[in-house]
Short mmCIF file of C-alpha atoms and ligand atoms in Angstrom, two decimals:
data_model
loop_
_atom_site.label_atom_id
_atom_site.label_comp_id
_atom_site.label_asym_id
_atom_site.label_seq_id
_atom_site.Cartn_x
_atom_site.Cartn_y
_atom_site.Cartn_z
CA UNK A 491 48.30 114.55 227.08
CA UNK A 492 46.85 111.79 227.65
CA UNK A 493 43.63 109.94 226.85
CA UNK A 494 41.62 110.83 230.46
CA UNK A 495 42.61 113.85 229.92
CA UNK A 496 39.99 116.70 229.90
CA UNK A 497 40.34 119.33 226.71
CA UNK A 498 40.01 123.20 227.92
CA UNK A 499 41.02 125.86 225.65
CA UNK A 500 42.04 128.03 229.03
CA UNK A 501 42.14 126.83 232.46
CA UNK A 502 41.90 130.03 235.27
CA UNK A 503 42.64 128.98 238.81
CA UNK A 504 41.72 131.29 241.23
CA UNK A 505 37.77 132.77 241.85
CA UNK A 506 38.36 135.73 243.20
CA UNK A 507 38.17 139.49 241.28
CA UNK A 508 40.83 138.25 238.87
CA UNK A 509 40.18 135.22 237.97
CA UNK A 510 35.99 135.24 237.59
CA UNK A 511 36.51 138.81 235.98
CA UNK A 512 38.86 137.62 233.28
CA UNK A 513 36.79 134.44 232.96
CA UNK A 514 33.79 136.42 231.45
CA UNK A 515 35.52 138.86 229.39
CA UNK A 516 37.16 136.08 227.81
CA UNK A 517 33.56 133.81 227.20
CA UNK A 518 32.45 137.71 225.94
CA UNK A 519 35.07 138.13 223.77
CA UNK A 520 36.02 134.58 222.29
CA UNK A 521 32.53 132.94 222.02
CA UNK A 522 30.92 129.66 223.40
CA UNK A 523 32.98 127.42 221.04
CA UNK A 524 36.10 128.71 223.51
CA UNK A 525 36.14 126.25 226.39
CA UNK A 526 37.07 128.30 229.86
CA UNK A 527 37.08 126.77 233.31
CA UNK A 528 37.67 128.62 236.93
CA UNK A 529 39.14 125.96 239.46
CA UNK A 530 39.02 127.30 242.99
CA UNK A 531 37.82 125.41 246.11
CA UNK A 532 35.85 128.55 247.25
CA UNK A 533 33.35 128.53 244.73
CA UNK A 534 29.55 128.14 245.14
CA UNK A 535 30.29 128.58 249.15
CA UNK A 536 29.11 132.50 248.88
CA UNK A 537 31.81 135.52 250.20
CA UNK A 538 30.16 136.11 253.68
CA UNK A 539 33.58 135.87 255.08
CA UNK A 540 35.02 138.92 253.55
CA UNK A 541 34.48 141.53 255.56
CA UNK A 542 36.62 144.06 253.08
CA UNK A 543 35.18 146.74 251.26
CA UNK A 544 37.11 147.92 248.16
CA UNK A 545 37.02 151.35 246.29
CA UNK A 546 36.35 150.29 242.68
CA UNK A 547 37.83 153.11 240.25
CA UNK A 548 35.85 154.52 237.31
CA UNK A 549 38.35 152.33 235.01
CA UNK A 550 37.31 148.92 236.48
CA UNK A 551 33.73 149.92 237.30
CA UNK A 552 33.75 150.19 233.24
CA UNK A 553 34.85 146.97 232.73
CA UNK A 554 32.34 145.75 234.97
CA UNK A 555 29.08 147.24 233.39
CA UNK A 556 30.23 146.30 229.89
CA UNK A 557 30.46 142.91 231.06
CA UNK A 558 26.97 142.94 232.71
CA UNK A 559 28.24 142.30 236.47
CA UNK A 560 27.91 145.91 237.53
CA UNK A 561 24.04 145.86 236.60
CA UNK A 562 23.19 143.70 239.45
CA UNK A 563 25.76 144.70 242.27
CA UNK A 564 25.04 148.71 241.40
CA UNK A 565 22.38 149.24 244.18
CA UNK A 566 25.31 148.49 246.80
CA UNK A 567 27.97 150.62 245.32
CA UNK A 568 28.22 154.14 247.20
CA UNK A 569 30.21 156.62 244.91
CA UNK A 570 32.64 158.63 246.27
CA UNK A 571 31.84 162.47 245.71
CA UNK A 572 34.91 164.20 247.54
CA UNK A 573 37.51 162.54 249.54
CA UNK A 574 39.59 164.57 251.97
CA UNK A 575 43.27 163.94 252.94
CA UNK A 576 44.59 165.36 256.43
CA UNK A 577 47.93 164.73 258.40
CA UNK A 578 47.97 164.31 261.99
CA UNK A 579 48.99 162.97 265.02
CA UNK A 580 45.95 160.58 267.35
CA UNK A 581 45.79 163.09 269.95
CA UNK A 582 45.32 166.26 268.03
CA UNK A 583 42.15 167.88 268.11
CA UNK A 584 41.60 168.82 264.68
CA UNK A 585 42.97 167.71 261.54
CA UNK A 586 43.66 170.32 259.64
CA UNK A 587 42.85 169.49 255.90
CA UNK A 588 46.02 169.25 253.26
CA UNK A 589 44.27 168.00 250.51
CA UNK A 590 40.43 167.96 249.07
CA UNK A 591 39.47 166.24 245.43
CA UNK A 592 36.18 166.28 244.23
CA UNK A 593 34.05 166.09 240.83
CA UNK A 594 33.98 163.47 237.98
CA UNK A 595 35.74 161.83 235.30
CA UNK A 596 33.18 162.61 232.90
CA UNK A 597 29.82 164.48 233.89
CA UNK A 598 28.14 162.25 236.10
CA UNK A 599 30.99 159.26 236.36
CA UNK A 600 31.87 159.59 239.60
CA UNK A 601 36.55 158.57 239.93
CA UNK A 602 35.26 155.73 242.30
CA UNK A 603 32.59 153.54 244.08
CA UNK A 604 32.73 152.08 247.46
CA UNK A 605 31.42 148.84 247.62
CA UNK A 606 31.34 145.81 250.02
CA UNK A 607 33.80 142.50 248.57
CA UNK A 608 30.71 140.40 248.80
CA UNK A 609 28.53 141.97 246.74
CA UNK A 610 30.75 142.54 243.88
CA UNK A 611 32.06 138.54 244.40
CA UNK A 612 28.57 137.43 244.62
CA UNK A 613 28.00 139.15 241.09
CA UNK A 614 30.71 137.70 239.05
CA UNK A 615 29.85 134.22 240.20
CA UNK A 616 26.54 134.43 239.13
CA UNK A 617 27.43 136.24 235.56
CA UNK A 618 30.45 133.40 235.38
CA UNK A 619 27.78 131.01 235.90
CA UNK A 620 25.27 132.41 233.58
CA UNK A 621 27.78 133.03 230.17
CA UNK A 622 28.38 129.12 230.75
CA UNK A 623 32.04 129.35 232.51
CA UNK A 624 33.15 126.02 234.06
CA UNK A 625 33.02 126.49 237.31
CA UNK A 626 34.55 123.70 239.52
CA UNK A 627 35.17 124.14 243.09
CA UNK A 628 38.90 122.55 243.80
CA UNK A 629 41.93 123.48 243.70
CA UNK A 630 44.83 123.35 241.09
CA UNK A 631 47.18 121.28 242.36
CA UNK A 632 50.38 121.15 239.97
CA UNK A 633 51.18 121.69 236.14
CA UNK A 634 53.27 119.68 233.72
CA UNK A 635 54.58 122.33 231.07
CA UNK A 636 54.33 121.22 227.64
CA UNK A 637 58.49 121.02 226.79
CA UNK A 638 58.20 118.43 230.03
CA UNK A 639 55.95 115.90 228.25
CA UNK A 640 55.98 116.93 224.70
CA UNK A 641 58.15 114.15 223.91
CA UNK A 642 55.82 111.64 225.90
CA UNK A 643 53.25 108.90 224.50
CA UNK A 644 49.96 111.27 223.30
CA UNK A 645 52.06 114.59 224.65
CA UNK A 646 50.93 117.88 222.66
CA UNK A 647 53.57 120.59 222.61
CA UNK A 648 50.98 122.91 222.56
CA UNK A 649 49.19 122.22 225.65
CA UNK A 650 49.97 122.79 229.68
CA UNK A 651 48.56 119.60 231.59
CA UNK A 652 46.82 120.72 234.93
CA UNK A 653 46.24 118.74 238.10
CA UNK A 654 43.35 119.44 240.34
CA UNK A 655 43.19 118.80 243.70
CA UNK A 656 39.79 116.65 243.20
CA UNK A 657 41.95 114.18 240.60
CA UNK A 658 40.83 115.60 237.37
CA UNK A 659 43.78 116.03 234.92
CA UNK A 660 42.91 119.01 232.14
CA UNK A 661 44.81 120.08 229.09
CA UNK A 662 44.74 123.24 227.86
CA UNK A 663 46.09 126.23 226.06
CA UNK A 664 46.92 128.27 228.51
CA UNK A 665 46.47 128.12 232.69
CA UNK A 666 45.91 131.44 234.25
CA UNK A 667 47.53 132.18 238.03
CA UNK A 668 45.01 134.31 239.54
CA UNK A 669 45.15 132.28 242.96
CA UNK A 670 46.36 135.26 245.17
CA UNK A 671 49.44 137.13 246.45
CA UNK A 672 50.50 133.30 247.75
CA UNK A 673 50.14 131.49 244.24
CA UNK A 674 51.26 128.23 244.29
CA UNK A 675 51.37 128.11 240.59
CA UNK A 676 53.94 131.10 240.34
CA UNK A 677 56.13 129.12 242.57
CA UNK A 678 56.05 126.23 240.89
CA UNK A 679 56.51 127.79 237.60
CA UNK A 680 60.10 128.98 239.21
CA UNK A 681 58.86 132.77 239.52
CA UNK A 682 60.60 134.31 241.64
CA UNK A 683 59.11 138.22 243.35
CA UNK A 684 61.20 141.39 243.92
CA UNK A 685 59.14 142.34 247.53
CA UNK A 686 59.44 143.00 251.25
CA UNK A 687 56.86 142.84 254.03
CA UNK A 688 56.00 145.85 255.83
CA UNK A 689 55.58 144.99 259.16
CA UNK A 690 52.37 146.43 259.11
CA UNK A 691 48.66 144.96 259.07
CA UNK A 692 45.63 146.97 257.81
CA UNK A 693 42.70 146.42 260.51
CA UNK A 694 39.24 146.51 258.65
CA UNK A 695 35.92 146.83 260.54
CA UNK A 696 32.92 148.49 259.25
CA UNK A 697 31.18 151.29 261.41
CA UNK A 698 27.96 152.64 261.12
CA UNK A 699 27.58 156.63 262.61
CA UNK A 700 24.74 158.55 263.17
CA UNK A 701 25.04 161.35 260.47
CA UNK A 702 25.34 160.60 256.49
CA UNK A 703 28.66 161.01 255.22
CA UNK A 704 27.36 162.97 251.77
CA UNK A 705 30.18 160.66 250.24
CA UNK A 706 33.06 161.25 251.40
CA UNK A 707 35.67 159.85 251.96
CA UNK A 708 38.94 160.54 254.57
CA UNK A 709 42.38 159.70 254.70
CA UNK A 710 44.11 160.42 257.76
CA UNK A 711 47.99 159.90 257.66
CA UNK A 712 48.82 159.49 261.21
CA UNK A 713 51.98 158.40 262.56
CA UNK A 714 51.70 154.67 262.42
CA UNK A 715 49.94 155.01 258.83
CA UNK A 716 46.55 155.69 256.93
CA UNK A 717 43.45 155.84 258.72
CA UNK A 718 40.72 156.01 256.19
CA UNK A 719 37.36 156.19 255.97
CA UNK A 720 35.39 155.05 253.28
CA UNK A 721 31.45 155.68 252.61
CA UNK A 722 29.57 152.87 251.93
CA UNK A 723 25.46 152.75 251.35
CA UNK A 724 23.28 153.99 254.13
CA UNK A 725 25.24 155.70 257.16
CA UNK A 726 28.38 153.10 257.00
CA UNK A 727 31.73 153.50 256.41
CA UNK A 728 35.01 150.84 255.71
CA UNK A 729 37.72 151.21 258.04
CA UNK A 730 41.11 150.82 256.49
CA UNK A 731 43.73 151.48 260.10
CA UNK A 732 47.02 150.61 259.22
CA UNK A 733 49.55 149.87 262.63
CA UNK A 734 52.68 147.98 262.99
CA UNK A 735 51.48 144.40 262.90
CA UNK A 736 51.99 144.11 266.79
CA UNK A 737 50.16 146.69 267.05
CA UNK A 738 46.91 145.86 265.14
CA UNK A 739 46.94 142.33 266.96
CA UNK A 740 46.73 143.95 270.19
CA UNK A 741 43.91 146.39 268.90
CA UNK A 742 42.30 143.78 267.08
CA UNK A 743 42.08 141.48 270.51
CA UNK A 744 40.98 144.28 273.08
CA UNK A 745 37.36 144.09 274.73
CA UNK A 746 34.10 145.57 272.35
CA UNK A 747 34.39 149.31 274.17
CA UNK A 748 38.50 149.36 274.60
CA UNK A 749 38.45 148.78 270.92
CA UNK A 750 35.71 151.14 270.71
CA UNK A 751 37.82 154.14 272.38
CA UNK A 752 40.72 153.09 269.75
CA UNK A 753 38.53 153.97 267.07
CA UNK A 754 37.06 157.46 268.20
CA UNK A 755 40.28 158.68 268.86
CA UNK A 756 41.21 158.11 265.63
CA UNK A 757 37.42 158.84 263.69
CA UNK A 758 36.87 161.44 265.88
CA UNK A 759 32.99 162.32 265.95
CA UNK A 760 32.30 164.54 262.80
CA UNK A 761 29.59 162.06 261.75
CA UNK A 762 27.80 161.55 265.28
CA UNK A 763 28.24 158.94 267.44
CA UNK A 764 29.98 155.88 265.84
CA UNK A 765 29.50 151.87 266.75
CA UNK A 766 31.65 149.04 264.77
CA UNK A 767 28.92 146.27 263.32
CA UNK A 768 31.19 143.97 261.22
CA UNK A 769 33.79 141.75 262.05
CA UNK A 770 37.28 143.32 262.63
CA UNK A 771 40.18 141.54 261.14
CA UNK A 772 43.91 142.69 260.86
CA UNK A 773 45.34 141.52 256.86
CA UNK A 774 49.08 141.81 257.13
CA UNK A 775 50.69 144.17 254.37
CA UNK A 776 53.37 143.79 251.75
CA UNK A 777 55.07 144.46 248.20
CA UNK A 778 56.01 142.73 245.54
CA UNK A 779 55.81 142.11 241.83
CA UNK A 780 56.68 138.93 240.20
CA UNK A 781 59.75 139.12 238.17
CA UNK A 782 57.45 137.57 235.35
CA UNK A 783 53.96 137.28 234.86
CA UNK A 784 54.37 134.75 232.12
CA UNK A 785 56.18 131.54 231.66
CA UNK A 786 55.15 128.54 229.15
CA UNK A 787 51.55 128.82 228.81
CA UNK A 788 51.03 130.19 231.70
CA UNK A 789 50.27 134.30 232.88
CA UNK A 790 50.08 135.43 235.99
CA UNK A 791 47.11 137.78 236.53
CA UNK A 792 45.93 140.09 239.78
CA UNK A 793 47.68 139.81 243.27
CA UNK A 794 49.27 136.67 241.95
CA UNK A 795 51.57 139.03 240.09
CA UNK A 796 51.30 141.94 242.57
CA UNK A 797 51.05 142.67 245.76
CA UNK A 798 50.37 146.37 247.29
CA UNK A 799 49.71 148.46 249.87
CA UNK A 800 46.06 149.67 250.22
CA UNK A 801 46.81 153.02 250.95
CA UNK A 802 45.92 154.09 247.39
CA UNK A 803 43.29 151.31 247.01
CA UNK A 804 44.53 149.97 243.95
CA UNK A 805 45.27 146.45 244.54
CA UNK A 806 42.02 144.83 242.87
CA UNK A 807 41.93 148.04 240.29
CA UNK A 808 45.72 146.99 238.79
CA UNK A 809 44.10 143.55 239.01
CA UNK A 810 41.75 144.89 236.49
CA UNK A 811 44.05 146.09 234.04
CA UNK A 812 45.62 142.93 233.70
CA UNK A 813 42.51 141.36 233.02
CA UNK A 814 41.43 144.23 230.57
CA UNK A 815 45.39 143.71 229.21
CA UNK A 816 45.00 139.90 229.04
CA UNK A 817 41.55 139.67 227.50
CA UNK A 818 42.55 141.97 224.88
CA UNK A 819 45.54 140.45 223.56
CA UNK A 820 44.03 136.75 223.64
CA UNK A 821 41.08 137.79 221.74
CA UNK A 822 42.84 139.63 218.89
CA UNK A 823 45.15 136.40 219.29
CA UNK A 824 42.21 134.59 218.38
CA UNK A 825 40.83 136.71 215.27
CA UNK A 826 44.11 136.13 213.39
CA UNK A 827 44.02 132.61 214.05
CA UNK A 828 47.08 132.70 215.99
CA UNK A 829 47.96 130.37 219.27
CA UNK A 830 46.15 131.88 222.16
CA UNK A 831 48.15 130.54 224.74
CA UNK A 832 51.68 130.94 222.46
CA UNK A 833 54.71 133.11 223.27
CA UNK A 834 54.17 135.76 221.44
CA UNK A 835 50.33 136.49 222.79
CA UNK A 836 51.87 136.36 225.98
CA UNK A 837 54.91 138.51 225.95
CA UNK A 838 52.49 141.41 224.09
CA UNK A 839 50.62 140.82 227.53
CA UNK A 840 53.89 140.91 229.68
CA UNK A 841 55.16 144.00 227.69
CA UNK A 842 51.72 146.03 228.33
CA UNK A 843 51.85 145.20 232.12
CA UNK A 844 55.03 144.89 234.00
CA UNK A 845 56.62 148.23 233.61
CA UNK A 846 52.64 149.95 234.71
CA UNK A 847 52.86 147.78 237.42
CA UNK A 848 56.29 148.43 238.55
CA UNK A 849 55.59 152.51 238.15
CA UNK A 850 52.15 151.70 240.64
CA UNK A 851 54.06 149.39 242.92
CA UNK A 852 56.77 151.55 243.32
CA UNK A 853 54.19 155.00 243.92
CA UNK A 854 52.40 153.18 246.90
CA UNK A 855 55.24 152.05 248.23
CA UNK A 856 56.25 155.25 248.34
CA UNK A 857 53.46 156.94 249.66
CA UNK A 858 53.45 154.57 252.57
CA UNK A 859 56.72 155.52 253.34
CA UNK A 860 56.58 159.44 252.88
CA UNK A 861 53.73 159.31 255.52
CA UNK A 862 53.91 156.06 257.79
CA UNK A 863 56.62 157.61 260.03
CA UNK A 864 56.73 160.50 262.54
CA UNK A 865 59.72 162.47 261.18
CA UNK A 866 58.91 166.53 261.43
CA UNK A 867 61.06 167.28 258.49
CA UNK A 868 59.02 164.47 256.17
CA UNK A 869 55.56 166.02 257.40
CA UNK A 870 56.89 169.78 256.89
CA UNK A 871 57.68 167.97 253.18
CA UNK A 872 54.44 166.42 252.34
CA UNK A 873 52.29 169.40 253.88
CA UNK A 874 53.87 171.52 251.52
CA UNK A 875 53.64 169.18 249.13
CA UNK A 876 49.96 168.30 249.50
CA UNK A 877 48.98 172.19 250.30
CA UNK A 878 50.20 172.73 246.52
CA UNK A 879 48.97 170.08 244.34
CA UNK A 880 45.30 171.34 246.38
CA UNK A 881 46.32 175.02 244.55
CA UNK A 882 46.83 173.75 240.97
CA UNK A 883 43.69 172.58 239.73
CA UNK A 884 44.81 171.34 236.62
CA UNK A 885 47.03 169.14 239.21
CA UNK A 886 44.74 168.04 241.17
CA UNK A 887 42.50 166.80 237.51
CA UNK A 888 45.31 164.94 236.60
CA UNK A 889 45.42 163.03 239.85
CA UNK A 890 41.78 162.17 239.76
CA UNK A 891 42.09 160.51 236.17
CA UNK A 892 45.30 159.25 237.68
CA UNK A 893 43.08 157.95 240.53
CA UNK A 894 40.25 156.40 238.12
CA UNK A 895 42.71 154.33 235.95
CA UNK A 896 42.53 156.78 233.00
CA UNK A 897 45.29 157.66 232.21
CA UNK A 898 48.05 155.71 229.55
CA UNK A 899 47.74 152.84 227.39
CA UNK A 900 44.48 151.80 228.90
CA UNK A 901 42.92 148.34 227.69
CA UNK A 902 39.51 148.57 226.03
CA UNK A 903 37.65 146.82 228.55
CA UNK A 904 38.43 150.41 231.15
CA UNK A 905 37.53 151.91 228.51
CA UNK A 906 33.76 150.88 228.40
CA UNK A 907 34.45 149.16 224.81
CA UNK A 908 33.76 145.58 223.97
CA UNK A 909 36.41 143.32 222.99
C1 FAD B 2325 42.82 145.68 253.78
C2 FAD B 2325 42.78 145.69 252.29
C3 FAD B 2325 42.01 146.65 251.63
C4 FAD B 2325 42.01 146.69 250.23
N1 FAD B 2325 41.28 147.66 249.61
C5 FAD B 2325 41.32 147.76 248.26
C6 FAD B 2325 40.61 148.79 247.56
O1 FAD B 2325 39.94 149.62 248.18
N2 FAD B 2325 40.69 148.84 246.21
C7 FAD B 2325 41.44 147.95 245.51
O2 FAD B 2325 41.53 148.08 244.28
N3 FAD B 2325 42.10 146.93 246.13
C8 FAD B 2325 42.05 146.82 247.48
N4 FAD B 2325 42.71 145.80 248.11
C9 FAD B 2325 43.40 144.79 247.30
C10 FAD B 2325 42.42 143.70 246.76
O3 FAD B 2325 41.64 143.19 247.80
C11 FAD B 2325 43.20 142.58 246.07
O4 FAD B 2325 44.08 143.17 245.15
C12 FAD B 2325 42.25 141.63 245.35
O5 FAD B 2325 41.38 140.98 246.24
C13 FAD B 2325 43.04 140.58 244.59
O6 FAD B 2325 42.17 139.76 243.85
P1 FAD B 2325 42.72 138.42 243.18
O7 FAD B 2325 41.54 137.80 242.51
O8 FAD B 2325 43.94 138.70 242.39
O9 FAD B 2325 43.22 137.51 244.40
P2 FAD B 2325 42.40 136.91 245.63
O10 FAD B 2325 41.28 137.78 246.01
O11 FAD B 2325 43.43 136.59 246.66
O12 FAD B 2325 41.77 135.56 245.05
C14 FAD B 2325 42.55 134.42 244.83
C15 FAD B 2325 41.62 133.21 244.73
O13 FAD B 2325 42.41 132.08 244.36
C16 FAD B 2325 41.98 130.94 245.08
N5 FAD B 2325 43.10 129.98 245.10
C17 FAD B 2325 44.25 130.02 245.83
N6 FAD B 2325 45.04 129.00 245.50
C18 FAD B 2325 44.39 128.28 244.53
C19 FAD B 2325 44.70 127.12 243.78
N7 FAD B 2325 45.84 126.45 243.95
N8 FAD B 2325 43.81 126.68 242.87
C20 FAD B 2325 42.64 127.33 242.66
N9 FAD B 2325 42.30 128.45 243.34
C21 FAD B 2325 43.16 128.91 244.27
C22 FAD B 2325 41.57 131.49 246.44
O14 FAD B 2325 40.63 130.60 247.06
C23 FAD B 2325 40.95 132.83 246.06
O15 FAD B 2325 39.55 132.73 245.85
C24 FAD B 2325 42.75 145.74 249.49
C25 FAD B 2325 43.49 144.74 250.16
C26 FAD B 2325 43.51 144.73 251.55
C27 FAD B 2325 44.34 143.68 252.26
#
């Protein structure tokens, strides 16, 4: 360290769900006298640009009304009530129905809520900015890990030196990576990812239609992948169209009413007449999990440590368990007076995460390839295999706590508990 250097107990880059989520539970759980800072050039510039929606499972929604951010997004969060699974082909006429869930994790806790990126963005900034988070809009730039200048003029052996983009230099306990599925930092910390790319892009749009959609949500597994359709507030829903990524570039560049026929075909007209009002934008799709999410001082949170496919819509919700994971072990950390930033704190947070991770990772991935494909034998397979987990009830529970991030060793924080 040395003497311009800035003194930050832990140093988050990334502003996005991971990083502004695990800021506050942190400030909640540690105190004022614990110095945290977000770096991430986005900040303070508002999160019109997303045009995603995300289904937010019971677990995380927990997390986010014990910290207080919930509160003040709620009134745009649509829960989902039933959700419906079917397997078809575009040009069939129906879709016959494989697979129905409905109910609660508790009485009156819906397993999810739809609810638009911005919203939910929008309301951890302004909780960050409230519990007193630093909040600096630039980027982290590069890292010096403590054995590399511990032996230096003023270097502390207990401290990662961070470089921001703006020319700050910061010292700290520990730097979190939650700067996305491309982290820089995980790079440069030598991490390598076990991973593949799909070849496929999800398109999102948003469409509005003219009857309600009482909730629920569908899944169509067609051919090229899922189609789903996800409630949000008023008579809107979230498209989620996966398509090879040639594919969605071509949809995603055709004229306002070719893309419009793309979309009935596939929607069909159960819910009225349909029009697209957002944006439409195709997001490229992959896999991977890091082959660490810690090094010296440093833990990789969110999709810097994991990248999945949406079909399940758990990207942001294993996000959250890291978070809840992280949080939790730093903060007990910190009641026995121990190093928050040491080995050990970390490793108990590695040891909690990877092999969950791994186990979700390797489900979606899965699921994407069971029903992305237009084998007869493979859909004769999952028919069957959908048609009975819809006959077992006790099945079809399990799945819906399975769905909610209830089930296992789950972190406090899902819980609805305070750290
Ligand atoms: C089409 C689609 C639909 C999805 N739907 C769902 C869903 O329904 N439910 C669900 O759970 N998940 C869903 N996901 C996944 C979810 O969106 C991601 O898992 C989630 O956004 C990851 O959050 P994050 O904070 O880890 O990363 P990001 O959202 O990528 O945020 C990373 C942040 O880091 C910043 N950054 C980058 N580099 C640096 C740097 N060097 N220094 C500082 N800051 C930096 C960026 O500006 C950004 O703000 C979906 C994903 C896709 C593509």
């Amino acid at each position: 360290m040395t003497q311009s250097d800035q003194r930050i107990d832990i140093v988050i880059a990334g502003g996005g769900f991971a990083g502004l989520s695990l800021a506050i539970a942190l400030r909640q759980g540690l105190g004022p006298s614990t110095a945290i800072m977000v770096a991430d050039p986005t900040l303070g510039k508002g999160h019109d640009g997303d045009e995603r929606a995300s289904a937010i499972v019971a677990a995380a929604r927990r997390l986010f009304e014990t910290s207080g951010v919930w509160q003040s997004a709620a009134d745009e969060a649509q829960p989902i009530l039933d959700m419906v699974v079917t397997d078809s082909r575009v040009e069939d006429a129906v879709r016959p129905v494989f697979l129905t869930f409905a109910g609660d994790v508790e009485p009156g806790e819906p397993f999810a809520h739809m609810i638009e990126n911005r919203f939910l963005l929008d309301a951890l900034e302004k909780k960050a900015h409230e519990v007193g988070i630093g909040l600096r809009a630039t980027a982290v730039k590069d890292f010096v890990a403590p054995s590399a200048h511990a032996m230096e003029p003023g270097g502390d052996g207990a401290a990662i030196r961070v470089g921001l983009a703006d020319g700050g230099t910061i010292s700290a306990r520990l730097l979190v990576a939650a700067d996305g599925a491309g982290s820089s930092i995980r790079e440069r910390a030598g991490i390598a990812v076990h991973g593949w790319e799909y070849g496929q892009s999800a398109i999102v749009t948003t469409v509005s239609h003219e009857r309600d959609h009482e909730g629920r949500a569908v899944e169509h597994f067609l051919p090229a992948g899922p189609f789903a359709i996800l409630p949000l507030k008023g008579r809107r829903s979230s498209i989620v169209w996966t398509e090879t990524t040639k594919e969605a570039e071509r949809i995603i560049a055709l004229p306002d009413d070719a893309f419009h026929a793309e979309l009935e075909q596939r929607f069909k007209l159960h819910l009225g007449d349909i029009s697209a009002v957002g944006a439409r934008r195709a997001h490229p799709l992959g896999f991977f999990v890091a082959r660490s999410f810690i090094a010296e001082r440093i833990a990789l949170v969110g999709d810097a440590a994991h990248l999945i496919h949406p079909i399940a819509g758990q990207g942001l919700n294993m996000g959250m368990r890291d978070i809840a994971a992280l949080a939790e072990v730093i903060v007990d950390a910190a009641r026995l007076g121990l190093d928050i930033g040491g080995a050990e704190v970390l490793e108990r947070y590695q040891r909690w995460r990877r092999f969950d991770t791994m186990t979700m990772g390797v489900m979606t991935d899965g699921l994407n390839r069971l029903f992305s494909n237009r084998s007869a034998v493979l859909r004769l397979a999952r028919d069957v295999g959908l048609g009975l987990v819809d006959r077992v009830p006790n099945l079809k529970q399990l799945f819906i706590r399975e769905a909610a991030g209830l089930v296992g060793d789950v972190p406090k924080l899902l819980r609805g508990k305070s750290l």
